[in-house]
Short mmCIF file of C-alpha atoms in Angstrom, two decimals:
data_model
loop_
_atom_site.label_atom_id
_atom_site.label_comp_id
_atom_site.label_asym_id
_atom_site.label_seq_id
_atom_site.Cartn_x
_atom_site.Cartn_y
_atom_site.Cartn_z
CA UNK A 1 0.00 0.00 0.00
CA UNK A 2 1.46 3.39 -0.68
CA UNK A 3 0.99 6.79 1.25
CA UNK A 4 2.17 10.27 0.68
CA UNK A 5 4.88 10.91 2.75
CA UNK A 6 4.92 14.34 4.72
CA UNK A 7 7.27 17.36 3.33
CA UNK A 8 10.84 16.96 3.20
CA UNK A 9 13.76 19.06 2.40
CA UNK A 10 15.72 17.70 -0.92
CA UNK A 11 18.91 17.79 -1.83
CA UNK A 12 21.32 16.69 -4.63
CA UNK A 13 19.86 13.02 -4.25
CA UNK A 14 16.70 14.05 -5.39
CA UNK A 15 18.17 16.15 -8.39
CA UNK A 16 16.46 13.94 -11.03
CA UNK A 17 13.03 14.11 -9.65
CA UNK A 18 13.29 17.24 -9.02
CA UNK A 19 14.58 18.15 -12.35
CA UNK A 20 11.51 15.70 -13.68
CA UNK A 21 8.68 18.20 -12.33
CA UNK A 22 10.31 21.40 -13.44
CA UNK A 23 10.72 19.79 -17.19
CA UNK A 24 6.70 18.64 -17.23
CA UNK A 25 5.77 22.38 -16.98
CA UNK A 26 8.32 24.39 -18.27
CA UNK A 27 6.39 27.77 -18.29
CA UNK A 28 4.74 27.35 -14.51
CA UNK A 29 8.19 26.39 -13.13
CA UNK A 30 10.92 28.75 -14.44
CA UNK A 31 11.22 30.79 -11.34
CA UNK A 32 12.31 27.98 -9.93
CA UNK A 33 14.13 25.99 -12.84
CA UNK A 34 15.96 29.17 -13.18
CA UNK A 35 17.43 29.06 -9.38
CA UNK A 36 17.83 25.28 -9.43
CA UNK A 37 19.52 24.72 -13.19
CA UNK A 38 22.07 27.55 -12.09
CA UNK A 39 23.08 26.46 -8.28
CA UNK A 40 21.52 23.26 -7.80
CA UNK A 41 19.70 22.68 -4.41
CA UNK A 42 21.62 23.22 -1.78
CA UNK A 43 20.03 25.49 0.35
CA UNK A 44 23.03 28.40 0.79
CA UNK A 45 23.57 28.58 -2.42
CA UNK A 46 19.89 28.37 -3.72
CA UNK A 47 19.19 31.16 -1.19
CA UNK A 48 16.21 28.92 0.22
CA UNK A 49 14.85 25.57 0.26
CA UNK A 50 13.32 23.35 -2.00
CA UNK A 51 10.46 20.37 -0.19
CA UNK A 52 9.17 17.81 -1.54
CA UNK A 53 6.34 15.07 -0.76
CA UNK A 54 6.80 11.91 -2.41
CA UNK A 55 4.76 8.39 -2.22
CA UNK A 56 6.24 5.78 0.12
CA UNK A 57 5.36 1.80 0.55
CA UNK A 58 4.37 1.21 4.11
CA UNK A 59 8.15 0.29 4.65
CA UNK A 60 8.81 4.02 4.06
CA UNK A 61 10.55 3.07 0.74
CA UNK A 62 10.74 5.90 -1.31
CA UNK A 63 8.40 5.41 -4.30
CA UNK A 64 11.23 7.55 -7.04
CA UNK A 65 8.53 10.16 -7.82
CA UNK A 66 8.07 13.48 -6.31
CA UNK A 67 4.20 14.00 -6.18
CA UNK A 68 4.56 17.65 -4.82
CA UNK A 69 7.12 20.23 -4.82
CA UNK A 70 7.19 23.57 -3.41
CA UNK A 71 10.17 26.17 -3.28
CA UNK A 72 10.67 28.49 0.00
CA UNK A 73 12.80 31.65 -0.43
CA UNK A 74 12.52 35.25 -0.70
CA UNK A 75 9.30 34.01 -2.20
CA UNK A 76 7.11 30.71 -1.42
CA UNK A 77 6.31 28.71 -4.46
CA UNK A 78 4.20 25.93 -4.37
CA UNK A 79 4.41 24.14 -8.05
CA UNK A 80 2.72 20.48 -7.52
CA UNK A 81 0.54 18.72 -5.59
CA UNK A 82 -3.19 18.14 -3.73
CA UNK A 83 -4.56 19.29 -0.57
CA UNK A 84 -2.88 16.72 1.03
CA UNK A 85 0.80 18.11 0.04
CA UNK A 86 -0.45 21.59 0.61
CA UNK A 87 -0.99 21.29 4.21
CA UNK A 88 2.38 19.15 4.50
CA UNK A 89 3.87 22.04 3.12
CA UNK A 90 1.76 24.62 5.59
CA UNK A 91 3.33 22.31 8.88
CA UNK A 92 6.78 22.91 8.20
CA UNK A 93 6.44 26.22 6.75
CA UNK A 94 4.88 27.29 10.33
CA UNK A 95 8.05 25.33 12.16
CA UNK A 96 9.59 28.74 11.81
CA UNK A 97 8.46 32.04 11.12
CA UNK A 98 7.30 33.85 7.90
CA UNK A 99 10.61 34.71 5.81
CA UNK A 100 8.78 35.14 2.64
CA UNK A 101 7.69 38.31 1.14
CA UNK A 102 4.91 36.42 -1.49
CA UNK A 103 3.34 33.64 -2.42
CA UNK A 104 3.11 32.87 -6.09
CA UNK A 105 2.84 30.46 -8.46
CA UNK A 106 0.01 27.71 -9.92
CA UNK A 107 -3.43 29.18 -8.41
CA UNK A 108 -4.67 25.46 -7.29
CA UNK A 109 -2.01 25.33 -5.77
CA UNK A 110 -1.02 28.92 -3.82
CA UNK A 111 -4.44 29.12 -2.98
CA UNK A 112 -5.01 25.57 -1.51
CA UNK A 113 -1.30 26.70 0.74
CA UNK A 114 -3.24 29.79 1.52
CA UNK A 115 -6.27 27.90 3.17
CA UNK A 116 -4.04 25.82 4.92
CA UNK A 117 -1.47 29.21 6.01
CA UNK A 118 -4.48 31.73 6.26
CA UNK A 119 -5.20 31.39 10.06
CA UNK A 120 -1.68 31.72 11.54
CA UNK A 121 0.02 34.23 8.53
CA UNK A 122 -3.04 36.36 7.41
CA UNK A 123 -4.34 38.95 6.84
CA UNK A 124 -2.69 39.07 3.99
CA UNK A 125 -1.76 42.50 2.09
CA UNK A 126 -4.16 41.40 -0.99
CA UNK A 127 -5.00 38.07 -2.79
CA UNK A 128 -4.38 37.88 -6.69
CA UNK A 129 -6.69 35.05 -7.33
CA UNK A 130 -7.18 35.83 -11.25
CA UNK A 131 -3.96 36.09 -13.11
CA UNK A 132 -3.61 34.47 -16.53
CA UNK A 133 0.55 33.03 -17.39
CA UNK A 134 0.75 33.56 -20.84
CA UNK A 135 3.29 32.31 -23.35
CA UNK A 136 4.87 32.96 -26.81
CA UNK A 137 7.09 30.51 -28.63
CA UNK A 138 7.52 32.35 -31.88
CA UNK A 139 8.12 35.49 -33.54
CA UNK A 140 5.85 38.76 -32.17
CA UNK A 141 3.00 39.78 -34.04
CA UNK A 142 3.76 43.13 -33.60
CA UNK A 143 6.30 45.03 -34.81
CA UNK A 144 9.18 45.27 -31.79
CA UNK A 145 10.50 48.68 -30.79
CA UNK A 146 14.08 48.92 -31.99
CA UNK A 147 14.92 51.48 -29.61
CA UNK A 148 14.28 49.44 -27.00
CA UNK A 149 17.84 47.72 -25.85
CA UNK A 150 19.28 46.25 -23.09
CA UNK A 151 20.24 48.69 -20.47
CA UNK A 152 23.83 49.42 -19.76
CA UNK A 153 25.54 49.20 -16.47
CA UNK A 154 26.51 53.07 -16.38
CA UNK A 155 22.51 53.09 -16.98
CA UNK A 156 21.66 52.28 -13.72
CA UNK A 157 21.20 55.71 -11.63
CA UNK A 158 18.37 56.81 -14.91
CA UNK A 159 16.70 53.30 -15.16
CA UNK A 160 15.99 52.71 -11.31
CA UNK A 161 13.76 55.70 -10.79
CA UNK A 162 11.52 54.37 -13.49
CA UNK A 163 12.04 50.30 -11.67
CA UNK A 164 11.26 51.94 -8.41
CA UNK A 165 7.87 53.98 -9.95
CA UNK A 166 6.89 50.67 -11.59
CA UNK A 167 7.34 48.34 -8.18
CA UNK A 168 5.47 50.77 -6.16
CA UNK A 169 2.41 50.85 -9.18
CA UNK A 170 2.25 46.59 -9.08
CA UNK A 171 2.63 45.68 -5.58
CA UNK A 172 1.75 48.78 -3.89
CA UNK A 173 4.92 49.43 -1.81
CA UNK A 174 8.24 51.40 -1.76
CA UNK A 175 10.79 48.78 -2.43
CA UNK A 176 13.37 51.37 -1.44
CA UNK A 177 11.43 51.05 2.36
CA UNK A 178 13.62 49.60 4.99
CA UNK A 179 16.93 48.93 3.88
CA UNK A 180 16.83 53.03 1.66
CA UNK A 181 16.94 50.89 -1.23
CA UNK A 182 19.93 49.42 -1.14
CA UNK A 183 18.91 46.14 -1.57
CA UNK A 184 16.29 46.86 -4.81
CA UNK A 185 19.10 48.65 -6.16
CA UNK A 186 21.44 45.65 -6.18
CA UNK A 187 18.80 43.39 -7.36
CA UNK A 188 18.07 46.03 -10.26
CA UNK A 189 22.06 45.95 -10.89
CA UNK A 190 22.07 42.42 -11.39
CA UNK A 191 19.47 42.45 -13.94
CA UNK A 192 21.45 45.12 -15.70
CA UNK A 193 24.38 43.46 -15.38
CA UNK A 194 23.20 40.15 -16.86
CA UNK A 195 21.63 41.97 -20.01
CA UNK A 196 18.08 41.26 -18.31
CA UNK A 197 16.81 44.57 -18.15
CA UNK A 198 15.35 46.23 -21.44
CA UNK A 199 14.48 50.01 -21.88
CA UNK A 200 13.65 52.81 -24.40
CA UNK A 201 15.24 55.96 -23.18
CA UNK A 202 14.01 59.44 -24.61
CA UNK A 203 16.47 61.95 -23.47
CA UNK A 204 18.11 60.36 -20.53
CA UNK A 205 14.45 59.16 -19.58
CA UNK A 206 13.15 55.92 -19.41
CA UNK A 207 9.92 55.48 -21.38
CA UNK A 208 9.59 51.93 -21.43
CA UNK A 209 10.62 49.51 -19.32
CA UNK A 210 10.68 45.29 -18.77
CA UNK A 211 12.88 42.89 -17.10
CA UNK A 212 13.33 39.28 -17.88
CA UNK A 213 13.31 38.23 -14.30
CA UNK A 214 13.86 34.59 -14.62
CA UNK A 215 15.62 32.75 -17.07
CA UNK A 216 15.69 29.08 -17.85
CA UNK A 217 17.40 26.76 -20.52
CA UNK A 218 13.73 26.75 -22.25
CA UNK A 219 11.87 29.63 -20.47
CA UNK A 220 12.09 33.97 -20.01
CA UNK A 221 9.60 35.04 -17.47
CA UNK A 222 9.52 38.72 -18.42
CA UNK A 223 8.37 40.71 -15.41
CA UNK A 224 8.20 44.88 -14.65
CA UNK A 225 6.36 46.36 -17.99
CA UNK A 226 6.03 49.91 -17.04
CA UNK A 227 5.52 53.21 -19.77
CA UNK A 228 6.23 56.44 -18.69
CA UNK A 229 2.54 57.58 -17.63
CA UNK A 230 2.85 60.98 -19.97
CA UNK A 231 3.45 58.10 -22.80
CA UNK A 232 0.98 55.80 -22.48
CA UNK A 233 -1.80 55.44 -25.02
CA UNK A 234 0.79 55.70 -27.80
CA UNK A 235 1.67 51.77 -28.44
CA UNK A 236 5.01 51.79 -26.21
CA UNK A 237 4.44 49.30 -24.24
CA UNK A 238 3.18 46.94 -27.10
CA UNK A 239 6.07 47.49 -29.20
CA UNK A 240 8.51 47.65 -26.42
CA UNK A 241 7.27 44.70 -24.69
CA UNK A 242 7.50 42.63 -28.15
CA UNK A 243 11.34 43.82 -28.46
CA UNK A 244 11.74 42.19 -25.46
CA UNK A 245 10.01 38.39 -26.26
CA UNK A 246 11.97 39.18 -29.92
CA UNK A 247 15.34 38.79 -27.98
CA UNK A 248 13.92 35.82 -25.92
CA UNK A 249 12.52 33.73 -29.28
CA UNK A 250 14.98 34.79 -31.71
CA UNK A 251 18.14 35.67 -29.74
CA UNK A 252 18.08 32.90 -26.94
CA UNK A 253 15.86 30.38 -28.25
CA UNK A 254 13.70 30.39 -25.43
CA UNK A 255 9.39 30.35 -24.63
CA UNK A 256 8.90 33.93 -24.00
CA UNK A 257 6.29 34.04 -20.90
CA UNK A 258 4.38 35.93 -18.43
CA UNK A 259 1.64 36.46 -15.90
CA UNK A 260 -0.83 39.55 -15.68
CA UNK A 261 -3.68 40.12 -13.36
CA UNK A 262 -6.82 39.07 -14.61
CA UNK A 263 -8.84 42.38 -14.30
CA UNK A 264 -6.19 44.17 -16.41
CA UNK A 265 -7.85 44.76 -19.66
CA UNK A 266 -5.78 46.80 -21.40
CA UNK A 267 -2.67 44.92 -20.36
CA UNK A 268 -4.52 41.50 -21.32
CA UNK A 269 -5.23 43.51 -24.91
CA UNK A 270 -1.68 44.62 -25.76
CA UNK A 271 -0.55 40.70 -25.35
CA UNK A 272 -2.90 38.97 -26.94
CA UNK A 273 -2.01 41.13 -29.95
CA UNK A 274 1.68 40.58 -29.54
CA UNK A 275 0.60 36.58 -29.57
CA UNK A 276 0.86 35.22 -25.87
CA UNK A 277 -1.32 33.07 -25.40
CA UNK A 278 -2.71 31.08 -21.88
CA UNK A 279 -1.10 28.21 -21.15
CA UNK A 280 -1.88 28.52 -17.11
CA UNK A 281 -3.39 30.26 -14.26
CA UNK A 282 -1.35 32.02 -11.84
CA UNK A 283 -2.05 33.07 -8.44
CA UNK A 284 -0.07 35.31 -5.63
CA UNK A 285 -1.19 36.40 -2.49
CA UNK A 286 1.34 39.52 -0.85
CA UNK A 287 2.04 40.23 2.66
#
């Protein structure tokens, strides 16, 4: 008889089965394909922890699948598994106190973890129940911007007031709160410095703006689309967004991908006429 084993914390040993769920959904799992393909899963290095349940024979055998896997970081990401793994996941994620900053990922899935993490971590800042991941595999139907370009390190100082404007706009707080920025800033940096961060600059401003913020070997989540508000209306972030998939088709052979909250229209609009289409449904709930 076989039973599903409570949550666990993997490691190297589990690298294939690991490596097994992220590959079945390429699109829903590149935030965390993108952490575990570059470090692997030790914990220091991942900069949190990867759990997983698995089914067991009544010997406690290990069964060699993982039926539910769930990353906890900066941000807790539950990819696979039933009510039964979600409330695995809730006991040892209330062994120690909250560390993460969001939940998001697969809406079963961060919603059924909410119910079970709801009465000892809520109220929660707001719920994102309704948000469509959308995906592109081939060339934009729109015509891409070809002033938009990846920003340059010296770059930084005129692109992060624009970063900073568009953070506070999506989740509704300062990210420069706490720390005075520093740590945004180096986060920001990094992007720049990896060729990740995409702009349009109209003298020495940033009108458009988008980050790929994770990158796997098959998948670019692209994350931050932001116009300057005095140039919306005028097809910027249409163009300037499909400049950024171009580089992710064409120049690194990847599924160009993203989420967006369900009730915005426009947003919704400007994508499905660059060619994403829904391949998932996201959730995220913010603290």
């Amino acid at each position: 008889m076989l039973r599903l084993a409570g949550a666990r914390l993997l490691d190297e040993r589990d690298g294939q089965a690991v490596r097994a769920v992220l590959t079945a959904d390429p699109v829903a799992s590149c935030m965390v394909a993108s952490r575990v393909e570059s470090v692997g899963l030790d914990p220091w290095r991942l900069g949190g922890e990867v759990w997983g349940c698995d089914v067991r024979d009544l010997r406690g055998l290990r069964g060699g699948r993982l039926d539910a896997l769930c990353f906890a970081g900066p941000n807790l990401i539950p990819l696979r598994g039933k009510r039964s793994a979600m409330r695995a996941f809730a006991d040892r994620a209330l062994r120690r106190r909250r560390m993460c900053s969001s939940m998001v990922g697969p809406a079963e899935q961060v919603l059924g973890l909410w119910a079970e993490l709801a009465a000892d971590w809520g109220p929660a800042r707001e719920v994102r129940a309704d948000q469509p991941l959308m995906a592109i595999r081939s060339t934009p139907l729109v015509t891409p911007d070809p002033l938009v370009r990846p920003v340059r390190p010296d770059e930084l100082d005129r692109y992060l007031p624009a970063a900073v404007r568009m953070f506070v706009e999506e989740v509704g707080v300062d990210p420069c709160l706490g720390d005075g920025g520093t740590g945004y800033r180096a986060r920001v940096a990094e992007l720049i410095a990896a060729g990740r961060a995409f702009a349009r600059f109209e003298g020495g401003e940033v009108v458009f703006k988008a980050e790929i913020g994770a990158l796997s070997s098959a998948v670019g989540q692209i994350q931050g689309v932001w116009v300057h508000p005095d140039r919306r209306g005028h097809g910027f972030g249409g163009t300037g967004t499909a400049a950024v998939v171009q580089r992710l088709v064409s120049g690194m052979g990847r599924t160009a991908s993203l989420y967006v909250n369900g009730y915005n229209a426009p947003a919704r609009a400007v994508y499905d006429r660059i060619g994403f289409t829904q391949v998932g449904q996201y959730a995220t709930v913010l603290f």
